[in-house]
Short mmCIF file of the N, C-alpha and C atoms (twelve columns), coordinates in Angstrom:
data_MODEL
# 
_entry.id   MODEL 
# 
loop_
_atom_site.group_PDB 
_atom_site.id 
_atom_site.type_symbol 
_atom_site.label_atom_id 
_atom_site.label_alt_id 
_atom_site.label_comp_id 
_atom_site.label_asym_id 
_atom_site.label_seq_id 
_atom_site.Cartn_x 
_atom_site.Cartn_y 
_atom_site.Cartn_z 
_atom_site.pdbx_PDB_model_num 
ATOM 1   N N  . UNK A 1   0.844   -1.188 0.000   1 
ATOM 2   C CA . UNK A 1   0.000   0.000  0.000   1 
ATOM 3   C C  . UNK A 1   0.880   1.239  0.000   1 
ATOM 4   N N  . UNK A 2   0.522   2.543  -0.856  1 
ATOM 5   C CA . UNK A 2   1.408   3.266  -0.600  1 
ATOM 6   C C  . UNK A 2   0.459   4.542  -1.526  1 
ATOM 7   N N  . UNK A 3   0.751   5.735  -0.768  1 
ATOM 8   C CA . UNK A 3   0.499   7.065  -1.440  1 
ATOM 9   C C  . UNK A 3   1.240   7.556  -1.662  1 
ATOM 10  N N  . UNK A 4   0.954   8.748  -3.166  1 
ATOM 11  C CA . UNK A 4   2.130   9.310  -3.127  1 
ATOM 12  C C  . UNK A 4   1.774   11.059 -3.762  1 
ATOM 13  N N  . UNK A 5   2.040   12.038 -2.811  1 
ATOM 14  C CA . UNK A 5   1.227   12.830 -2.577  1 
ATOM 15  C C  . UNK A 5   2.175   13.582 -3.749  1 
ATOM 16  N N  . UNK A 6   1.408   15.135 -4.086  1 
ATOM 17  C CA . UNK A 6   2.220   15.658 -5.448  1 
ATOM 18  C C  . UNK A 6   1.354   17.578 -5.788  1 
ATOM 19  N N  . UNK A 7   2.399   17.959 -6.447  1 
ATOM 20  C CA . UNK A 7   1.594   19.153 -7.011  1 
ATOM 21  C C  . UNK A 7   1.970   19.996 -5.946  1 
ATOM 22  N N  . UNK A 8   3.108   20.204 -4.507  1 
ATOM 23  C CA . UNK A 8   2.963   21.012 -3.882  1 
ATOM 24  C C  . UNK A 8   3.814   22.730 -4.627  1 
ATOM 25  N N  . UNK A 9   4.237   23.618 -4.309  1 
ATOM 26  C CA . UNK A 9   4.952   24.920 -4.963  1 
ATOM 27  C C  . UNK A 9   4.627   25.632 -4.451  1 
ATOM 28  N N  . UNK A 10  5.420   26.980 -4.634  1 
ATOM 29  C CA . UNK A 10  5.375   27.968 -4.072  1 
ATOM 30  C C  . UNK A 10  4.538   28.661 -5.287  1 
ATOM 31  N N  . UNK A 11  3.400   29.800 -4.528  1 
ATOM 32  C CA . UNK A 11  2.159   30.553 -5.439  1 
ATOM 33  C C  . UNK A 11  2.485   31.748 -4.408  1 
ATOM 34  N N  . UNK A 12  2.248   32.429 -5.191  1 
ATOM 35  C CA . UNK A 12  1.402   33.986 -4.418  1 
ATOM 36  C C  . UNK A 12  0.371   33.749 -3.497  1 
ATOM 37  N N  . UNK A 13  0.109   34.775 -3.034  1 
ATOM 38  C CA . UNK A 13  -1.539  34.688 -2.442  1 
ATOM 39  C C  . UNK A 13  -2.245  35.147 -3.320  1 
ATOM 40  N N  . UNK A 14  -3.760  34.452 -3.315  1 
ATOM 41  C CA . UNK A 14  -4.391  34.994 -4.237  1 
ATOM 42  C C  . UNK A 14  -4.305  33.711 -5.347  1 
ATOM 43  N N  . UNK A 15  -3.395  33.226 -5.158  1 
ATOM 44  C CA . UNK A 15  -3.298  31.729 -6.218  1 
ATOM 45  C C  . UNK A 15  -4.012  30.453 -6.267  1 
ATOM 46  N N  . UNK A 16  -3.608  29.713 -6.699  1 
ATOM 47  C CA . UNK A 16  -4.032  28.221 -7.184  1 
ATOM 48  C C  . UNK A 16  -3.445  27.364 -6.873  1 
ATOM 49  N N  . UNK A 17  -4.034  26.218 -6.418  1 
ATOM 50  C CA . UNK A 17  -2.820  25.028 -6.478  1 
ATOM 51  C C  . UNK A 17  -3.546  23.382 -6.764  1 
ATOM 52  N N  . UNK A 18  -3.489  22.584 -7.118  1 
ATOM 53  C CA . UNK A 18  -3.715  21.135 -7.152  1 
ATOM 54  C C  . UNK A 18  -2.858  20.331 -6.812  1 
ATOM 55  N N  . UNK A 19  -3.349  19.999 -5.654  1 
ATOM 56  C CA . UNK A 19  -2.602  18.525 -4.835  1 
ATOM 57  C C  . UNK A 19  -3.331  17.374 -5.472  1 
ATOM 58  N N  . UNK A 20  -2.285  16.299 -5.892  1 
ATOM 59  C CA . UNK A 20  -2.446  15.323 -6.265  1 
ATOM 60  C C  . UNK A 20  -2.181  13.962 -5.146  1 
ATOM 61  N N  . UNK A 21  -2.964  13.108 -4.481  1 
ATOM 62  C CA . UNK A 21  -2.303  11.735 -4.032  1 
ATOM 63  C C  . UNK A 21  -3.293  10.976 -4.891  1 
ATOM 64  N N  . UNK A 22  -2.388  9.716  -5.739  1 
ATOM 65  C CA . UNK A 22  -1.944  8.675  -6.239  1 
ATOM 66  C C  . UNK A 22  -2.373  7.231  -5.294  1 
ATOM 67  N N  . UNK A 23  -2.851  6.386  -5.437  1 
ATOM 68  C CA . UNK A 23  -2.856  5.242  -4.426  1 
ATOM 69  C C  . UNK A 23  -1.774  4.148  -5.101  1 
ATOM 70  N N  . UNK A 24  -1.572  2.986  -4.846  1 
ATOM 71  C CA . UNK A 24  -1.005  1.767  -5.497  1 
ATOM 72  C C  . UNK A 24  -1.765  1.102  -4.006  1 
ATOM 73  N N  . UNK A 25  -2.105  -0.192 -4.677  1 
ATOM 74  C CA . UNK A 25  -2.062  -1.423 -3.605  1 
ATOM 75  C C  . UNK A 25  -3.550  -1.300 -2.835  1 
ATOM 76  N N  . UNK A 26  -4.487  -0.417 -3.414  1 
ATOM 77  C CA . UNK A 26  -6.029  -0.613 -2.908  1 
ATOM 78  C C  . UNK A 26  -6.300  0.235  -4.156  1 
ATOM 79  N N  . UNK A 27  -7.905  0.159  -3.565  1 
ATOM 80  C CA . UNK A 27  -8.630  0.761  -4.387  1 
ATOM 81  C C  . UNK A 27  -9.302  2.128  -3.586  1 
ATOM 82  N N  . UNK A 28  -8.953  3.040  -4.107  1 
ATOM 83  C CA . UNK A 28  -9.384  4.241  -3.010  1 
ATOM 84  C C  . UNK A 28  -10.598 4.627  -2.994  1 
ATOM 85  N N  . UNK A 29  -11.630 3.846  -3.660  1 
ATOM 86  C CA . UNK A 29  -12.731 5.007  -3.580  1 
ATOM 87  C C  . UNK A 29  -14.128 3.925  -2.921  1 
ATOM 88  N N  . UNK A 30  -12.972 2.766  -1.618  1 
ATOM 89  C CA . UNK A 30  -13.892 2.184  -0.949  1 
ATOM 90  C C  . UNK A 30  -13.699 2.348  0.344   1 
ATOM 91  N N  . UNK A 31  -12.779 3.527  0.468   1 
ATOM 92  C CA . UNK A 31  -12.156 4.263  2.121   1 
ATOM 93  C C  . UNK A 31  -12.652 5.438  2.383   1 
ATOM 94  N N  . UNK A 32  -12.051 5.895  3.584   1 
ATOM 95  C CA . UNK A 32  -11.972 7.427  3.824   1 
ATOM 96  C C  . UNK A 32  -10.494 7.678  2.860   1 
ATOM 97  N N  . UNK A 33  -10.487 9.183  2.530   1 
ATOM 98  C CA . UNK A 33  -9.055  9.444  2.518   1 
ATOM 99  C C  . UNK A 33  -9.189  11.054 2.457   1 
ATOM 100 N N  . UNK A 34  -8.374  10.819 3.489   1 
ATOM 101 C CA . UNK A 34  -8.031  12.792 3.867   1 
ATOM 102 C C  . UNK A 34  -7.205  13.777 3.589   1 
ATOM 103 N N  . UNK A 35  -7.265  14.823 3.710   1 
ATOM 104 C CA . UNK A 35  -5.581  15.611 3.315   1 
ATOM 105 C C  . UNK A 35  -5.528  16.196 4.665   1 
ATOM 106 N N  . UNK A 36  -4.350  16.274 5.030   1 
ATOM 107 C CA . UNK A 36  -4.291  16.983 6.484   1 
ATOM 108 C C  . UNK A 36  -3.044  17.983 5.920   1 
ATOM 109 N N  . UNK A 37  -2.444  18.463 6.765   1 
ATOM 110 C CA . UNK A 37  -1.494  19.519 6.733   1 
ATOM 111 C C  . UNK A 37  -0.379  20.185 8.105   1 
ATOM 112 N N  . UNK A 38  0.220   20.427 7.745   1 
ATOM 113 C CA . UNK A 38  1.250   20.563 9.632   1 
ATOM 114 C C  . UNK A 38  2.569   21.739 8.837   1 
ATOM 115 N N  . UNK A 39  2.174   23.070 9.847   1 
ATOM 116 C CA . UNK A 39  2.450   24.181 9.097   1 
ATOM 117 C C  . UNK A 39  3.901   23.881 10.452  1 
ATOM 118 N N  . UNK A 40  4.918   24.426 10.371  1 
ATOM 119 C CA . UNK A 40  6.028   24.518 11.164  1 
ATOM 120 C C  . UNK A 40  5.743   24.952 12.414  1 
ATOM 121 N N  . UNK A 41  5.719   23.982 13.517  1 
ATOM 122 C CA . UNK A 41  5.645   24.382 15.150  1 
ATOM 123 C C  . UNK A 41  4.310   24.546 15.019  1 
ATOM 124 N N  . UNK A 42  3.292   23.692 14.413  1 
ATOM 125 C CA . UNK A 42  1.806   23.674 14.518  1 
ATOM 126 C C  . UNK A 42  1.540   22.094 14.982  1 
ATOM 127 N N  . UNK A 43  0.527   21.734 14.887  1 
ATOM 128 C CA . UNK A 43  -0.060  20.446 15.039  1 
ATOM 129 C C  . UNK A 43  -0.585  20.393 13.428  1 
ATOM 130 N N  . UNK A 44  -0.732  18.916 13.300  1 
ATOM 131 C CA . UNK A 44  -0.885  18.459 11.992  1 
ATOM 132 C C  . UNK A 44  -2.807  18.599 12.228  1 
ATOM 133 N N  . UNK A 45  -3.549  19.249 10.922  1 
ATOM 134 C CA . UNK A 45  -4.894  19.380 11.455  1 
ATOM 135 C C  . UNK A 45  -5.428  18.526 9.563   1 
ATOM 136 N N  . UNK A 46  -6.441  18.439 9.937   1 
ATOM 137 C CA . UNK A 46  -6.711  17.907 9.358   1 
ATOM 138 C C  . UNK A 46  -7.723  19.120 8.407   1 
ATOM 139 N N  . UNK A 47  -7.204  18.983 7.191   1 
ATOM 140 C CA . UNK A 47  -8.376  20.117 5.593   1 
ATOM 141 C C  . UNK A 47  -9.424  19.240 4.835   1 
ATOM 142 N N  . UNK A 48  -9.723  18.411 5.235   1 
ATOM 143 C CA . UNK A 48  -10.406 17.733 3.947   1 
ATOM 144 C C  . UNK A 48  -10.453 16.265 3.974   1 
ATOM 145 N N  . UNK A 49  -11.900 15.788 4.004   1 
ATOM 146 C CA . UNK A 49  -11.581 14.447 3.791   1 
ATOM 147 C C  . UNK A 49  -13.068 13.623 3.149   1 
ATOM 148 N N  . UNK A 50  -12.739 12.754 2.413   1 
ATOM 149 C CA . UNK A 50  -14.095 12.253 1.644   1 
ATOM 150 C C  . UNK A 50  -14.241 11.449 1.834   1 
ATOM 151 N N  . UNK A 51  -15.455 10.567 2.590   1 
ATOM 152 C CA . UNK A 51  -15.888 9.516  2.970   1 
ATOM 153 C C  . UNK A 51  -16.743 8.382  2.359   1 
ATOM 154 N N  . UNK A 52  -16.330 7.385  1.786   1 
ATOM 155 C CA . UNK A 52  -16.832 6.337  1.599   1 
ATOM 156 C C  . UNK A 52  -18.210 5.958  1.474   1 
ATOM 157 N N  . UNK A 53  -18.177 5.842  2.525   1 
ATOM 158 C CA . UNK A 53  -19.216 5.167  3.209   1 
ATOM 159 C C  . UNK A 53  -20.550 5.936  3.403   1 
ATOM 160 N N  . UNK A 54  -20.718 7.501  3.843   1 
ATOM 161 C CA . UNK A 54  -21.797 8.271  3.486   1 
ATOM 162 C C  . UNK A 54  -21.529 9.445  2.297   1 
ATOM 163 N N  . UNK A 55  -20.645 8.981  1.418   1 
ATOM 164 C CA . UNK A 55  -20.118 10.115 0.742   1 
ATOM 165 C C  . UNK A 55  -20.178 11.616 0.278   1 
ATOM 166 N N  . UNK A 56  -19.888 12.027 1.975   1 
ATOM 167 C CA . UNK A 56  -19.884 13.125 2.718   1 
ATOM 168 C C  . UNK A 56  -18.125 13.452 2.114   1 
ATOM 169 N N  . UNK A 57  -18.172 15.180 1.913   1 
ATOM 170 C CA . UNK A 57  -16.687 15.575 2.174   1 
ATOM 171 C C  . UNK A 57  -16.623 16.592 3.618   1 
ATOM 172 N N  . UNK A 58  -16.129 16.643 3.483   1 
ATOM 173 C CA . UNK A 58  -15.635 17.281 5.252   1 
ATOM 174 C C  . UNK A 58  -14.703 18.646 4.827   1 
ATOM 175 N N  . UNK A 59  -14.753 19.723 5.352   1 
ATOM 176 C CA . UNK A 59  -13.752 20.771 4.710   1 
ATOM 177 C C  . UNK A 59  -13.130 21.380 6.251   1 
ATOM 178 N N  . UNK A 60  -12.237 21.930 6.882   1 
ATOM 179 C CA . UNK A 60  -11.739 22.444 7.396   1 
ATOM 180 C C  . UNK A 60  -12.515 23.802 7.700   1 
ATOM 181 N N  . UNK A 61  -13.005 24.597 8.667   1 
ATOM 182 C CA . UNK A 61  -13.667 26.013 8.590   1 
ATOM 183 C C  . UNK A 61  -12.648 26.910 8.038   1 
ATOM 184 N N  . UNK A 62  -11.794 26.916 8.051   1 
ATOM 185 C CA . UNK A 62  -10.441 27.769 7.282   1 
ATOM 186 C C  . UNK A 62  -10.077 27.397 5.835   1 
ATOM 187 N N  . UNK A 63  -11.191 26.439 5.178   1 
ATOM 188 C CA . UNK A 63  -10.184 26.232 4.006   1 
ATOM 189 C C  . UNK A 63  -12.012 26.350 3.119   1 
ATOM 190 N N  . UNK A 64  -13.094 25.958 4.146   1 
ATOM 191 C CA . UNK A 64  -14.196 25.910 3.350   1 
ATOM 192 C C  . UNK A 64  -14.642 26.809 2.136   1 
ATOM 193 N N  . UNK A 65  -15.169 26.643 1.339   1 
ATOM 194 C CA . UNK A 65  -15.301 27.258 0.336   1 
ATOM 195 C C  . UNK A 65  -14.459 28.092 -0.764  1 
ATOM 196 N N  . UNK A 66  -12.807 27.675 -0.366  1 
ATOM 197 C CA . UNK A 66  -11.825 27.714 -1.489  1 
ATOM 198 C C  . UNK A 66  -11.096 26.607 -2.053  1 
ATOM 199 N N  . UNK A 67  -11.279 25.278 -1.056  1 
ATOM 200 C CA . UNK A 67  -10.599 24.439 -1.356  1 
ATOM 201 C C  . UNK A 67  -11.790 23.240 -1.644  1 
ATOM 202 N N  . UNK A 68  -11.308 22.241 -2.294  1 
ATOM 203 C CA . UNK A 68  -12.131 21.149 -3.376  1 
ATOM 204 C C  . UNK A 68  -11.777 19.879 -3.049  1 
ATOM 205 N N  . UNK A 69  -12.338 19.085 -2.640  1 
ATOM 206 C CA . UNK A 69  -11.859 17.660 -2.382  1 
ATOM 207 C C  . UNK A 69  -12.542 16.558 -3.767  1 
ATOM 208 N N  . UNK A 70  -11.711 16.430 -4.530  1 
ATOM 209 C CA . UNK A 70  -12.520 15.465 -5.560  1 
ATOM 210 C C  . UNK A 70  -11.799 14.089 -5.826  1 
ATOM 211 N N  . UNK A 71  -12.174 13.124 -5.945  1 
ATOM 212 C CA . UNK A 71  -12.043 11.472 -6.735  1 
ATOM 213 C C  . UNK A 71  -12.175 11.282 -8.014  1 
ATOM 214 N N  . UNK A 72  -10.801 10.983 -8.468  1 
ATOM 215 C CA . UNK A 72  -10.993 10.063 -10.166 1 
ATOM 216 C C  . UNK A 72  -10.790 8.336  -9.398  1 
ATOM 217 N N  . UNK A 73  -11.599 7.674  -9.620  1 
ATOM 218 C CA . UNK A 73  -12.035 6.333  -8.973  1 
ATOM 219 C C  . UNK A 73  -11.148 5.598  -10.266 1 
ATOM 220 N N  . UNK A 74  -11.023 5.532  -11.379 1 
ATOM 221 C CA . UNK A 74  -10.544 5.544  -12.840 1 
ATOM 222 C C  . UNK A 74  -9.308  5.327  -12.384 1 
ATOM 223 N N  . UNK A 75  -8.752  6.933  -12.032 1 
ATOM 224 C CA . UNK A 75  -7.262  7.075  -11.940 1 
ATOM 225 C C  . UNK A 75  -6.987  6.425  -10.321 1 
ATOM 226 N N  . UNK A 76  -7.678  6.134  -9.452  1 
ATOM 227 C CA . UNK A 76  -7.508  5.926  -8.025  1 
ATOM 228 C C  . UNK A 76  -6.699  6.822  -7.284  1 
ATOM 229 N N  . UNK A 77  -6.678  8.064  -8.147  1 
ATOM 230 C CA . UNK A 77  -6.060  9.338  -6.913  1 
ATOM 231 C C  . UNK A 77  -7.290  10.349 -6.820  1 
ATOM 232 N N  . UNK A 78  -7.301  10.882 -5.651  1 
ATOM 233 C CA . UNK A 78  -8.104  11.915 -5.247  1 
ATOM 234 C C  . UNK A 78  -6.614  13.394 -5.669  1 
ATOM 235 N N  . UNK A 79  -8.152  14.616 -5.019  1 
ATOM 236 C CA . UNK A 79  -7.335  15.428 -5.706  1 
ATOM 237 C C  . UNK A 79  -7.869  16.827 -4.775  1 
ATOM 238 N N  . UNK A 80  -6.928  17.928 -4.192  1 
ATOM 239 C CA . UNK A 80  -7.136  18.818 -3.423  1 
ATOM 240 C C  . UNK A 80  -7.099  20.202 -4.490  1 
ATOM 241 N N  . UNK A 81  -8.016  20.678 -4.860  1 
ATOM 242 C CA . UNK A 81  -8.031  22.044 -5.584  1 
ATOM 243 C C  . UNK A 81  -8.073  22.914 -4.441  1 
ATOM 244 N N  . UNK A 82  -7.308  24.062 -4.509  1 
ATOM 245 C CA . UNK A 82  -6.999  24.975 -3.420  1 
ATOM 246 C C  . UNK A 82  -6.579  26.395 -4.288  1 
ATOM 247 N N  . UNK A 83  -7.690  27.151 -3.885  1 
ATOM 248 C CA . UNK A 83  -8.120  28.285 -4.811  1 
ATOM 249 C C  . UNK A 83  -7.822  29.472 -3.469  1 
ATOM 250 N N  . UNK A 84  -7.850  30.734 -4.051  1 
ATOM 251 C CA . UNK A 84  -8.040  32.250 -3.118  1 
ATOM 252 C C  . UNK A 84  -6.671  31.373 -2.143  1 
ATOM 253 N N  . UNK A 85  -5.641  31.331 -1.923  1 
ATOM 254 C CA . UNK A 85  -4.318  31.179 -1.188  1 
ATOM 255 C C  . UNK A 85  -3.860  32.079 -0.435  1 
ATOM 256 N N  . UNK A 86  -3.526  31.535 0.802   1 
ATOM 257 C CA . UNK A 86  -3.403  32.744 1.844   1 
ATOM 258 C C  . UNK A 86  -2.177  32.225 2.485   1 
ATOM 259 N N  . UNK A 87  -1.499  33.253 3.146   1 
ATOM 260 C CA . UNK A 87  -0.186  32.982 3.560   1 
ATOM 261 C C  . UNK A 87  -0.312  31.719 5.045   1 
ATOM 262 N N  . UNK A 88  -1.500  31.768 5.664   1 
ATOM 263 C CA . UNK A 88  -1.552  30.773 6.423   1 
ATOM 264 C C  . UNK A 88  -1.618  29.234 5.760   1 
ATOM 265 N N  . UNK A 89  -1.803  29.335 4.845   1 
ATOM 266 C CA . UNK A 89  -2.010  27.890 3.684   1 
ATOM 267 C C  . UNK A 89  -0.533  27.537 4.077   1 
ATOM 268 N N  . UNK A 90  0.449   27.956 3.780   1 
ATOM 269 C CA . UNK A 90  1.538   27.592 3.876   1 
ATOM 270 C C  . UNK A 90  2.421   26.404 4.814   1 
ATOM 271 N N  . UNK A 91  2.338   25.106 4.055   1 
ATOM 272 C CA . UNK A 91  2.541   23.958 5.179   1 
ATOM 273 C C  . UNK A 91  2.733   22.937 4.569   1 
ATOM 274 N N  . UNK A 92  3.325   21.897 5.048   1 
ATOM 275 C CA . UNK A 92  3.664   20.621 4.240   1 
ATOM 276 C C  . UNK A 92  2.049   19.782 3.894   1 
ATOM 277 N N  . UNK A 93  1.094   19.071 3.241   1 
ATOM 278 C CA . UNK A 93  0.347   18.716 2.900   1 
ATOM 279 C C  . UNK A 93  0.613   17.141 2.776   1 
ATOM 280 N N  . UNK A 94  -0.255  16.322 3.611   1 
ATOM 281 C CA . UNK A 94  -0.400  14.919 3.187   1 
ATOM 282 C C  . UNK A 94  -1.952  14.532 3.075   1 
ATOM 283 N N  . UNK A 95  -1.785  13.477 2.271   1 
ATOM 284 C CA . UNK A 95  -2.961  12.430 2.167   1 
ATOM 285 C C  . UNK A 95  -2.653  11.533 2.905   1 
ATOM 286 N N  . UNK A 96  -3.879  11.245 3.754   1 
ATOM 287 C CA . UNK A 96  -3.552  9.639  4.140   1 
ATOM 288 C C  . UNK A 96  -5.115  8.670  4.213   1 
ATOM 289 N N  . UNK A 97  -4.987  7.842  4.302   1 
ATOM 290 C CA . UNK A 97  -6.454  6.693  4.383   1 
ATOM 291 C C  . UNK A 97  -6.565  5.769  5.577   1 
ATOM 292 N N  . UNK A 98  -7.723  5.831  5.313   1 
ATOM 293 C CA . UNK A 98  -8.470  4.893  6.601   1 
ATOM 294 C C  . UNK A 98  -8.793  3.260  6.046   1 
ATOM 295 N N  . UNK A 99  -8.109  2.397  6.201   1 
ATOM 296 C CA . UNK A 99  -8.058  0.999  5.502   1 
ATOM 297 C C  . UNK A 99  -8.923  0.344  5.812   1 
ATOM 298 N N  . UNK A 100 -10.234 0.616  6.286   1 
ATOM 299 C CA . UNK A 100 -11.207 -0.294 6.687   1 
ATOM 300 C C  . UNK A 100 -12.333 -0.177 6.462   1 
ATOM 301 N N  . UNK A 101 -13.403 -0.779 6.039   1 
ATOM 302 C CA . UNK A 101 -14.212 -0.575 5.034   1 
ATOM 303 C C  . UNK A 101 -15.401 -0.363 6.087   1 
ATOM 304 N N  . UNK A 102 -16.143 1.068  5.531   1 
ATOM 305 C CA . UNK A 102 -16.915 1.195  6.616   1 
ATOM 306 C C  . UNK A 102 -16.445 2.210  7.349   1 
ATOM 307 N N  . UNK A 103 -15.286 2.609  7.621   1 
ATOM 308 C CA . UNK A 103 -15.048 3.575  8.737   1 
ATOM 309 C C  . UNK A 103 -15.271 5.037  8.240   1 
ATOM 310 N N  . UNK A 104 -15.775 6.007  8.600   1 
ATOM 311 C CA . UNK A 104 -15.899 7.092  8.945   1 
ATOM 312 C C  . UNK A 104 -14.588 8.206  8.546   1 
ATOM 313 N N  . UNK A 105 -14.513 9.269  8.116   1 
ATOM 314 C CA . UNK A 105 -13.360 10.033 8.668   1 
ATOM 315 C C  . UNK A 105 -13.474 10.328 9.721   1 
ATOM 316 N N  . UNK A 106 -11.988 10.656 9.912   1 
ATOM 317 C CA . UNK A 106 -11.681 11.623 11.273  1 
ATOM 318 C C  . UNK A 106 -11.095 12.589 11.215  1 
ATOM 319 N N  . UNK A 107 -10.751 13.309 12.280  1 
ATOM 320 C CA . UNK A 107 -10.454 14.534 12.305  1 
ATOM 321 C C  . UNK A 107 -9.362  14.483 12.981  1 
ATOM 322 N N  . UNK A 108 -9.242  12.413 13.463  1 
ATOM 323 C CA . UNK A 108 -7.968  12.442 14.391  1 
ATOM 324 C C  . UNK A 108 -6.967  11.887 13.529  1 
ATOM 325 N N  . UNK A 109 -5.275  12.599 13.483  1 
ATOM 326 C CA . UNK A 109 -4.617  11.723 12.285  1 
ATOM 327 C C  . UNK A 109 -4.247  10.095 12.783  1 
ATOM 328 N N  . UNK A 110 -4.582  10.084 14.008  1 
ATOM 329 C CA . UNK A 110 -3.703  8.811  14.544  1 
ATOM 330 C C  . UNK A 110 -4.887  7.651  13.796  1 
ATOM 331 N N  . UNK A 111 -5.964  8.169  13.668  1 
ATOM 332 C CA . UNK A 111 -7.352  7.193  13.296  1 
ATOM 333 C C  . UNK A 111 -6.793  6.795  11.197  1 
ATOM 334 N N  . UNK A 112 -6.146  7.196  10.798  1 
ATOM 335 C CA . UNK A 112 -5.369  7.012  9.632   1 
ATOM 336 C C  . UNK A 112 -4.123  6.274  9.575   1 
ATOM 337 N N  . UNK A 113 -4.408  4.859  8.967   1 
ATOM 338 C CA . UNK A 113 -3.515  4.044  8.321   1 
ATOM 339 C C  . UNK A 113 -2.469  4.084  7.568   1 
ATOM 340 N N  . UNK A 114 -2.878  4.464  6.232   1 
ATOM 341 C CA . UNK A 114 -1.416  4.980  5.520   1 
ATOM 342 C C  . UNK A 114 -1.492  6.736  5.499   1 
ATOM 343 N N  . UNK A 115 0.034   6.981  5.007   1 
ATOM 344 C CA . UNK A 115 0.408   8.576  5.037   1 
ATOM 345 C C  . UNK A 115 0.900   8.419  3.210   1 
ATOM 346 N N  . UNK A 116 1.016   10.039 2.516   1 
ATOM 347 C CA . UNK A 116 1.732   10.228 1.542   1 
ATOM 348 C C  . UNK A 116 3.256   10.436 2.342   1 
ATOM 349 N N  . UNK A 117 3.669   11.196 1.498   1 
ATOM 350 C CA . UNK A 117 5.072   11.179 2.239   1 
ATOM 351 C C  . UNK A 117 5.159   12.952 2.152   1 
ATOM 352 N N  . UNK A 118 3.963   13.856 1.671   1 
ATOM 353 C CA . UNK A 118 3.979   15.340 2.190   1 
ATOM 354 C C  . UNK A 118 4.495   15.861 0.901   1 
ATOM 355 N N  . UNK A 119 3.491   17.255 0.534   1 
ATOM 356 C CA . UNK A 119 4.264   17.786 -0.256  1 
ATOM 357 C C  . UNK A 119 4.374   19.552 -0.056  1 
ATOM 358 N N  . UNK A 120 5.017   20.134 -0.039  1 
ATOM 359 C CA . UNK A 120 5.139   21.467 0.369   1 
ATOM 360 C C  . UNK A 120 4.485   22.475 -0.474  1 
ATOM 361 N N  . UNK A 121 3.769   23.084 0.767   1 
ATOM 362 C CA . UNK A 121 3.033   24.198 -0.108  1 
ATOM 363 C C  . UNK A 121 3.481   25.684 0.401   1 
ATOM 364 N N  . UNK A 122 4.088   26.879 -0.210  1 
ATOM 365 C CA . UNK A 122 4.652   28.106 0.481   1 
ATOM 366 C C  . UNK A 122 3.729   29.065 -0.465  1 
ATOM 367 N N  . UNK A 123 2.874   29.853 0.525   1 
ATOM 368 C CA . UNK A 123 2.055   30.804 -0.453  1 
ATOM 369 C C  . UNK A 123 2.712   31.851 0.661   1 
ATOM 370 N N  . UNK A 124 3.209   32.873 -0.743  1 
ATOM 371 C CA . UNK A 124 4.010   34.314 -0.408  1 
ATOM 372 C C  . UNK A 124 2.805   35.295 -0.452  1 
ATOM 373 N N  . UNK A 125 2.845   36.119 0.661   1 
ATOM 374 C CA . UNK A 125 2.238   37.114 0.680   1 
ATOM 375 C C  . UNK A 125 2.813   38.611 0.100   1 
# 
């Protein structure tokens, strides 16, 4: 099993960005799978996550209504559109999944099975 997270760069504020995670070794669009984020000397919080099972997405109150949580089931990667960029955006970005069929997201990262391996996002103000 393995993710592999992608698309992070440095943007302006005011910018764009598409995070990409990739699955190998399941099929992703019979899990949870979340994007979380962990800005330097923060706690890792969780932005986004699309659920399975009531296929509910979940948005962060800080990211709601600029950022996009979508599934190519096809390609088996989900995908983080992250629009209007603000200098607090600025933080390493992972995907990770919940391996059990049926479960719920969370909001807790420890409740997540696999991780991407993070991809950096720096929006300059």
């Amino acid at each position: 099993v393995q993710l592999q997270a992608s698309g992070g760069g440095l943007v302006q504020a005011g910018g764009s960005l598409r995070l990409s995670c990739a699955a190998s070794g399941f099929t992703m669009d019979y899990y949870a799978i979340g994007w979380f984020r962990q800005a330097p000397g923060k706690e890792r919080e969780r932005v986004s996550c699309s659920s399975y099972r009531t296929g509910s997405t979940y948005y962060a109150d800080s990211v709601s209504g600029r950022f996009t949580l979508s599934r190519d089931n096809a390609k088996n990667t989900v995908y983080l559109q992250m629009n209007k960029l603000r200098s607090e955006d600025t933080a390493v970005y992972y995907c990770a999944a919940i391996l059990h069929l049926g479960r719920e997201c969370s909001e807790i990262h420890q409740s997540y099975d696999y991780w991407g391996q993070g991809t950096l996002v720096t929006v300059s103000s």
